Amino acid sequence: MSKRTLLIATAFAILLTAGMAAAEPLALPTISLGVGKTGNPAETAVVIQIFFLMAVLSLAPGLLIMTTSFTRTVVVLSFLRNAIGTQQAPSNQIVIGLSLFLTFFIMTPVWQQINTQALQPYKAQTITQDQAIERAVAPVRKFMLSQTREKDIALFVSLTKQERPKNVDNIPTLTLIPAFIISELRTAFQIGFLIYIPFLVVDMVVASVLMSMGMMMLPPVMISLPFKILLFVLVDGWGLVIGSLVKSFG
């Protein structure tokens, strides 16, 4: 390389370095969170309401599961799948999705009462927030009380060591919810037992036939599964199970 070419390359490198040094650095946005002072109490109230709304939304799935018909529905459908013996058919997503839509169907009258008695008057500013919450809780409590056994309520009242309530209105909601869940599980297990009986009979008949034919090495489940599916389809099993499940909340 000649001296002239080397000098030109060196000068170009110096100019390029100087240009990069003179260029302003890339500005990146920053986000900061902090607690400041305000002279307007309304701003503080809005922030508290936002945090309260976020907390309610995070607890919404649990409230939907524990205070509605979802628990009984999903347990019964799980029992049905196990009784047939199809393992993952229908899949968990289908079972949960069907349970959610059945819950919406069953709980629609309750939610309509909440909308009529609490939400719409609150939006129209005819009642206060506390009154809206009280009116919204009342239909849910009525639904839970109609599905909860007195024995389960008495159990949780005794566990909290409270005085015996004079009437159902004096039962705390935090006491009513676990009692409702226990009652729902008990009812779901009872329905599951009734669902198991016809499929158990099919399994016993198939196992007896295989033993009488000397085919003891053949798993009875492989033979009984198609017959159980056929039996379930012929008697319109989905209609019977879903119809009985919805009517159980009447």
mmCIF file of C-alpha atoms in Angstrom:
data_model
loop_
_atom_site.group_PDB
_atom_site.id
_atom_site.type_symbol
_atom_site.label_atom_id
_atom_site.label_comp_id
_atom_site.label_asym_id
_atom_site.label_seq_id
_atom_site.Cartn_x
_atom_site.Cartn_y
_atom_site.Cartn_z
ATOM 1 C CA MET A 1 0.000 0.000 0.000
ATOM 2 C CA SER A 2 1.386 3.434 -0.950
ATOM 3 C CA LYS A 3 1.926 6.218 1.559
ATOM 4 C CA ARG A 4 -0.716 8.355 -0.205
ATOM 5 C CA THR A 5 -3.387 5.661 0.184
ATOM 6 C CA LEU A 6 -2.446 5.120 3.836
ATOM 7 C CA LEU A 7 -2.747 8.851 4.578
ATOM 8 C CA ILE A 8 -6.192 9.025 2.916
ATOM 9 C CA ALA A 9 -7.455 6.016 4.920
ATOM 10 C CA THR A 10 -6.123 7.473 8.169
ATOM 11 C CA ALA A 11 -7.761 10.840 7.521
ATOM 12 C CA PHE A 12 -11.095 9.150 6.694
ATOM 13 C CA ALA A 13 -10.946 7.136 9.922
ATOM 14 C CA ILE A 14 -10.236 10.280 11.961
ATOM 15 C CA LEU A 15 -13.164 12.135 10.388
ATOM 16 C CA LEU A 16 -15.509 9.172 10.957
ATOM 17 C CA THR A 17 -14.499 8.909 14.610
ATOM 18 C CA ALA A 18 -14.994 12.630 15.151
ATOM 19 C CA GLY A 19 -18.432 12.508 13.548
ATOM 20 C CA MET A 20 -19.528 9.633 15.778
ATOM 21 C CA ALA A 21 -18.241 11.445 18.859
ATOM 22 C CA ALA A 22 -20.061 14.624 17.887
ATOM 23 C CA ALA A 23 -23.355 12.819 17.322
ATOM 24 C CA GLU A 24 -25.827 12.960 20.180
ATOM 25 C CA PRO A 25 -26.481 9.677 22.038
ATOM 26 C CA LEU A 26 -29.765 7.869 21.387
ATOM 27 C CA ALA A 27 -32.406 8.964 23.921
ATOM 28 C CA LEU A 28 -34.402 6.142 25.503
ATOM 29 C CA PRO A 29 -37.730 6.753 27.278
ATOM 30 C CA THR A 30 -37.893 6.071 31.008
ATOM 31 C CA ILE A 31 -40.846 5.161 33.228
ATOM 32 C CA SER A 32 -40.922 6.052 36.900
ATOM 33 C CA LEU A 33 -43.448 5.289 39.610
ATOM 34 C CA GLY A 34 -43.689 7.272 42.801
ATOM 35 C CA VAL A 35 -45.909 8.758 45.463
ATOM 36 C CA GLY A 36 -46.436 12.481 45.198
ATOM 37 C CA LYS A 37 -48.491 15.144 46.857
ATOM 38 C CA THR A 38 -51.801 16.420 45.609
ATOM 39 C CA GLY A 39 -54.129 19.106 46.773
ATOM 40 C CA ASN A 40 -57.190 17.501 45.203
ATOM 41 C CA PRO A 41 -58.714 14.617 47.247
ATOM 42 C CA ALA A 42 -60.619 13.431 44.169
ATOM 43 C CA GLU A 43 -57.367 12.359 42.491
ATOM 44 C CA THR A 44 -56.519 10.141 45.458
ATOM 45 C CA ALA A 45 -60.003 8.631 45.417
ATOM 46 C CA VAL A 46 -59.706 7.755 41.728
ATOM 47 C CA VAL A 47 -56.372 6.001 42.292
ATOM 48 C CA ILE A 48 -57.826 3.991 45.180
ATOM 49 C CA GLN A 49 -60.795 2.986 43.022
ATOM 50 C CA ILE A 50 -58.450 1.811 40.249
ATOM 51 C CA PHE A 51 -56.479 -0.365 42.660
ATOM 52 C CA PHE A 52 -59.721 -1.719 44.113
ATOM 53 C CA LEU A 53 -60.974 -2.548 40.599
ATOM 54 C CA MET A 54 -57.719 -4.362 39.784
ATOM 55 C CA ALA A 55 -58.029 -6.395 42.990
ATOM 56 C CA VAL A 56 -61.628 -7.331 42.155
ATOM 57 C CA LEU A 57 -60.664 -8.388 38.621
ATOM 58 C CA SER A 58 -57.868 -10.589 39.977
ATOM 59 C CA LEU A 59 -60.346 -12.280 42.339
ATOM 60 C CA ALA A 60 -63.118 -12.558 39.725
ATOM 61 C CA PRO A 61 -62.214 -16.114 38.555
ATOM 62 C CA GLY A 62 -62.274 -17.378 42.131
ATOM 63 C CA LEU A 63 -65.587 -15.669 42.829
ATOM 64 C CA LEU A 64 -67.039 -17.121 39.630
ATOM 65 C CA ILE A 65 -65.990 -20.632 40.649
ATOM 66 C CA MET A 66 -66.888 -20.480 44.328
ATOM 67 C CA THR A 67 -70.177 -18.580 44.352
ATOM 68 C CA THR A 68 -71.897 -19.983 41.244
ATOM 69 C CA SER A 69 -72.942 -23.328 39.800
ATOM 70 C CA PHE A 70 -69.533 -23.887 38.193
ATOM 71 C CA THR A 71 -68.214 -26.205 40.916
ATOM 72 C CA ARG A 72 -71.039 -28.736 40.663
ATOM 73 C CA THR A 73 -71.076 -28.603 36.860
ATOM 74 C CA VAL A 74 -67.378 -29.199 36.275
ATOM 75 C CA VAL A 75 -67.185 -31.985 38.879
ATOM 76 C CA VAL A 76 -70.167 -33.826 37.382
ATOM 77 C CA LEU A 77 -68.773 -33.571 33.854
ATOM 78 C CA SER A 78 -65.407 -34.856 35.090
ATOM 79 C CA PHE A 79 -67.167 -37.825 36.731
ATOM 80 C CA LEU A 80 -69.001 -38.496 33.474
ATOM 81 C CA ARG A 81 -65.785 -38.591 31.465
ATOM 82 C CA ASN A 82 -64.132 -40.928 33.960
ATOM 83 C CA ALA A 83 -67.188 -43.196 34.085
ATOM 84 C CA ILE A 84 -67.189 -43.648 30.320
ATOM 85 C CA GLY A 85 -63.439 -44.286 30.416
ATOM 86 C CA THR A 86 -62.513 -42.099 27.442
ATOM 87 C CA GLN A 87 -59.735 -40.413 29.448
ATOM 88 C CA GLN A 88 -59.115 -37.191 27.473
ATOM 89 C CA ALA A 89 -62.260 -37.153 25.340
ATOM 90 C CA PRO A 90 -63.751 -34.627 25.756
ATOM 91 C CA SER A 91 -60.627 -32.658 26.637
ATOM 92 C CA ASN A 92 -60.219 -30.474 29.702
ATOM 93 C CA GLN A 93 -60.727 -27.323 27.617
ATOM 94 C CA ILE A 94 -64.103 -28.594 26.383
ATOM 95 C CA VAL A 95 -65.205 -29.654 29.864
ATOM 96 C CA ILE A 96 -64.267 -26.296 31.383
ATOM 97 C CA GLY A 97 -65.757 -24.351 28.473
ATOM 98 C CA LEU A 98 -69.047 -26.256 28.656
ATOM 99 C CA SER A 99 -69.115 -25.756 32.427
ATOM 100 C CA LEU A 100 -68.624 -22.007 32.002
ATOM 101 C CA PHE A 101 -71.441 -21.646 29.487
ATOM 102 C CA LEU A 102 -73.751 -23.790 31.609
ATOM 103 C CA THR A 103 -72.854 -21.546 34.540
ATOM 104 C CA PHE A 104 -73.800 -18.470 32.506
ATOM 105 C CA PHE A 105 -77.072 -20.161 31.556
ATOM 106 C CA ILE A 106 -77.949 -21.162 35.121
ATOM 107 C CA MET A 107 -76.847 -17.894 36.727
ATOM 108 C CA THR A 108 -78.514 -15.578 34.186
ATOM 109 C CA PRO A 109 -81.588 -14.858 36.391
ATOM 110 C CA VAL A 110 -79.317 -13.959 39.301
ATOM 111 C CA TRP A 111 -77.157 -11.666 37.192
ATOM 112 C CA GLN A 112 -80.242 -10.021 35.717
ATOM 113 C CA GLN A 113 -81.411 -9.179 39.233
ATOM 114 C CA ILE A 114 -77.990 -7.706 40.020
ATOM 115 C CA ASN A 115 -78.125 -5.604 36.858
ATOM 116 C CA THR A 116 -81.667 -4.394 37.555
ATOM 117 C CA GLN A 117 -81.411 -3.788 41.294
ATOM 118 C CA ALA A 118 -77.806 -2.661 41.700
ATOM 119 C CA LEU A 119 -75.867 -1.847 38.522
ATOM 120 C CA GLN A 120 -78.403 0.250 36.628
ATOM 121 C CA PRO A 121 -79.489 2.357 39.660
ATOM 122 C CA TYR A 122 -75.835 2.955 40.512
ATOM 123 C CA LYS A 123 -75.080 4.061 36.945
ATOM 124 C CA ALA A 124 -78.077 6.378 37.127
ATOM 125 C CA GLN A 125 -76.650 7.756 40.418
ATOM 126 C CA THR A 126 -79.842 7.020 42.304
ATOM 127 C CA ILE A 127 -78.068 4.891 44.938
ATOM 128 C CA THR A 128 -74.658 5.028 46.570
ATOM 129 C CA GLN A 129 -71.797 2.606 46.025
ATOM 130 C CA ASP A 130 -72.384 0.874 49.366
ATOM 131 C CA GLN A 131 -76.059 0.401 48.548
ATOM 132 C CA ALA A 132 -75.139 -1.014 45.126
ATOM 133 C CA ILE A 133 -72.772 -3.559 46.660
ATOM 134 C CA GLU A 134 -75.393 -4.581 49.226
ATOM 135 C CA ARG A 135 -78.042 -5.032 46.544
ATOM 136 C CA ALA A 136 -75.629 -6.962 44.301
ATOM 137 C CA VAL A 137 -74.705 -9.409 47.049
ATOM 138 C CA ALA A 138 -78.332 -10.147 47.997
ATOM 139 C CA PRO A 139 -79.291 -12.252 44.896
ATOM 140 C CA VAL A 140 -76.024 -14.202 45.106
ATOM 141 C CA ARG A 141 -76.630 -14.955 48.792
ATOM 142 C CA LYS A 142 -80.177 -16.055 47.992
ATOM 143 C CA PHE A 143 -78.892 -18.461 45.342
ATOM 144 C CA MET A 144 -76.222 -19.909 47.645
ATOM 145 C CA LEU A 145 -78.675 -20.298 50.524
ATOM 146 C CA SER A 146 -81.085 -22.217 48.290
ATOM 147 C CA GLN A 147 -78.331 -24.737 47.443
ATOM 148 C CA THR A 148 -76.651 -25.011 50.861
ATOM 149 C CA ARG A 149 -77.530 -27.541 53.539
ATOM 150 C CA GLU A 150 -78.257 -26.291 57.039
ATOM 151 C CA LYS A 151 -75.817 -28.854 58.383
ATOM 152 C CA ASP A 152 -72.935 -27.302 56.425
ATOM 153 C CA ILE A 153 -73.859 -23.804 57.556
ATOM 154 C CA ALA A 154 -74.014 -24.995 61.163
ATOM 155 C CA LEU A 155 -70.580 -26.589 60.761
ATOM 156 C CA PHE A 156 -68.871 -23.364 59.725
ATOM 157 C CA VAL A 157 -70.797 -21.288 62.245
ATOM 158 C CA SER A 158 -69.542 -23.613 64.994
ATOM 159 C CA LEU A 159 -65.989 -23.429 63.626
ATOM 160 C CA THR A 160 -66.017 -19.645 63.811
ATOM 161 C CA LYS A 161 -67.369 -19.857 67.382
ATOM 162 C CA GLN A 162 -70.040 -17.277 66.637
ATOM 163 C CA GLU A 163 -73.458 -16.971 68.130
ATOM 164 C CA ARG A 164 -76.164 -18.901 66.363
ATOM 165 C CA PRO A 165 -77.750 -16.596 63.734
ATOM 166 C CA LYS A 166 -81.371 -15.759 64.360
ATOM 167 C CA ASN A 167 -82.171 -15.944 60.626
ATOM 168 C CA VAL A 168 -80.447 -16.421 57.282
ATOM 169 C CA ASP A 169 -79.824 -12.689 56.905
ATOM 170 C CA ASN A 170 -77.490 -12.777 59.898
ATOM 171 C CA ILE A 171 -75.234 -15.449 58.388
ATOM 172 C CA PRO A 172 -71.948 -13.797 57.331
ATOM 173 C CA THR A 173 -71.100 -14.122 53.663
ATOM 174 C CA LEU A 174 -67.610 -15.432 54.484
ATOM 175 C CA THR A 175 -69.295 -18.238 56.420
ATOM 176 C CA LEU A 176 -71.872 -18.936 53.741
ATOM 177 C CA ILE A 177 -69.393 -19.328 50.852
ATOM 178 C CA PRO A 178 -67.414 -22.328 52.210
ATOM 179 C CA ALA A 179 -70.652 -23.977 53.347
ATOM 180 C CA PHE A 180 -72.038 -23.531 49.838
ATOM 181 C CA ILE A 181 -68.904 -25.083 48.298
ATOM 182 C CA ILE A 182 -69.102 -28.131 50.581
ATOM 183 C CA SER A 183 -72.762 -28.609 49.705
ATOM 184 C CA GLU A 184 -72.000 -28.307 46.001
ATOM 185 C CA LEU A 185 -69.279 -30.954 46.231
ATOM 186 C CA ARG A 186 -71.618 -33.294 48.126
ATOM 187 C CA THR A 187 -74.347 -32.914 45.505
ATOM 188 C CA ALA A 188 -71.849 -33.361 42.660
ATOM 189 C CA PHE A 189 -70.557 -36.592 44.185
ATOM 190 C CA GLN A 190 -74.107 -37.890 44.563
ATOM 191 C CA ILE A 191 -74.824 -37.208 40.898
ATOM 192 C CA GLY A 192 -71.478 -38.764 39.967
ATOM 193 C CA PHE A 193 -72.395 -41.953 41.840
ATOM 194 C CA LEU A 194 -75.634 -42.251 39.866
ATOM 195 C CA ILE A 195 -73.729 -41.681 36.622
ATOM 196 C CA TYR A 196 -71.251 -44.457 37.409
ATOM 197 C CA ILE A 197 -73.891 -47.183 37.986
ATOM 198 C CA PRO A 198 -74.935 -47.986 34.354
ATOM 199 C CA PHE A 199 -71.334 -47.928 33.121
ATOM 200 C CA LEU A 200 -70.268 -50.145 36.013
ATOM 201 C CA VAL A 201 -72.941 -52.657 35.017
ATOM 202 C CA VAL A 202 -71.594 -52.718 31.460
ATOM 203 C CA ASP A 203 -68.062 -53.337 32.760
ATOM 204 C CA MET A 204 -69.257 -56.212 34.968
ATOM 205 C CA VAL A 205 -71.207 -57.855 32.140
ATOM 206 C CA VAL A 206 -68.289 -57.616 29.722
ATOM 207 C CA ALA A 207 -65.840 -58.934 32.332
ATOM 208 C CA SER A 208 -68.149 -61.905 33.101
ATOM 209 C CA VAL A 209 -68.526 -62.762 29.413
ATOM 210 C CA LEU A 210 -64.774 -62.638 28.840
ATOM 211 C CA MET A 211 -64.099 -64.865 31.853
ATOM 212 C CA SER A 212 -66.708 -67.395 30.700
ATOM 213 C CA MET A 213 -65.013 -67.518 27.289
ATOM 214 C CA GLY A 214 -61.615 -68.042 28.898
ATOM 215 C CA MET A 215 -60.258 -64.737 27.591
ATOM 216 C CA MET A 216 -58.866 -63.617 30.935
ATOM 217 C CA MET A 217 -55.760 -61.988 29.426
ATOM 218 C CA LEU A 218 -57.842 -59.541 27.381
ATOM 219 C CA PRO A 219 -58.489 -56.270 29.292
ATOM 220 C CA PRO A 220 -62.264 -55.851 29.737
ATOM 221 C CA VAL A 221 -61.898 -52.075 29.260
ATOM 222 C CA MET A 222 -60.954 -52.529 25.609
ATOM 223 C CA ILE A 223 -64.222 -54.378 24.937
ATOM 224 C CA SER A 224 -66.522 -52.436 27.255
ATOM 225 C CA LEU A 225 -65.509 -48.950 26.068
ATOM 226 C CA PRO A 226 -67.285 -49.137 22.675
ATOM 227 C CA PHE A 227 -70.403 -50.552 24.351
ATOM 228 C CA LYS A 228 -70.415 -47.768 26.942
ATOM 229 C CA ILE A 229 -70.086 -45.121 24.239
ATOM 230 C CA LEU A 230 -72.877 -46.793 22.249
ATOM 231 C CA LEU A 231 -75.112 -46.960 25.326
ATOM 232 C CA PHE A 232 -74.437 -43.294 26.133
ATOM 233 C CA VAL A 233 -75.316 -42.221 22.587
ATOM 234 C CA LEU A 234 -78.462 -44.359 22.307
ATOM 235 C CA VAL A 235 -80.005 -43.017 25.510
ATOM 236 C CA ASP A 236 -79.090 -39.414 24.597
ATOM 237 C CA GLY A 237 -76.703 -39.233 27.528
ATOM 238 C CA TRP A 238 -75.637 -35.621 27.077
ATOM 239 C CA GLY A 239 -79.237 -34.455 27.099
ATOM 240 C CA LEU A 240 -80.041 -36.493 30.204
ATOM 241 C CA VAL A 241 -76.959 -35.401 32.145
ATOM 242 C CA ILE A 242 -77.121 -31.720 31.222
ATOM 243 C CA GLY A 243 -80.901 -31.587 31.728
ATOM 244 C CA SER A 244 -80.687 -33.225 35.146
ATOM 245 C CA LEU A 245 -77.754 -31.020 36.107
ATOM 246 C CA VAL A 246 -79.578 -27.798 35.241
ATOM 247 C CA LYS A 247 -82.801 -28.965 36.929
ATOM 248 C CA SER A 248 -80.869 -29.759 40.114
ATOM 249 C CA PHE A 249 -80.505 -25.998 40.663
ATOM 250 C CA GLY A 250 -84.250 -25.420 40.468
#
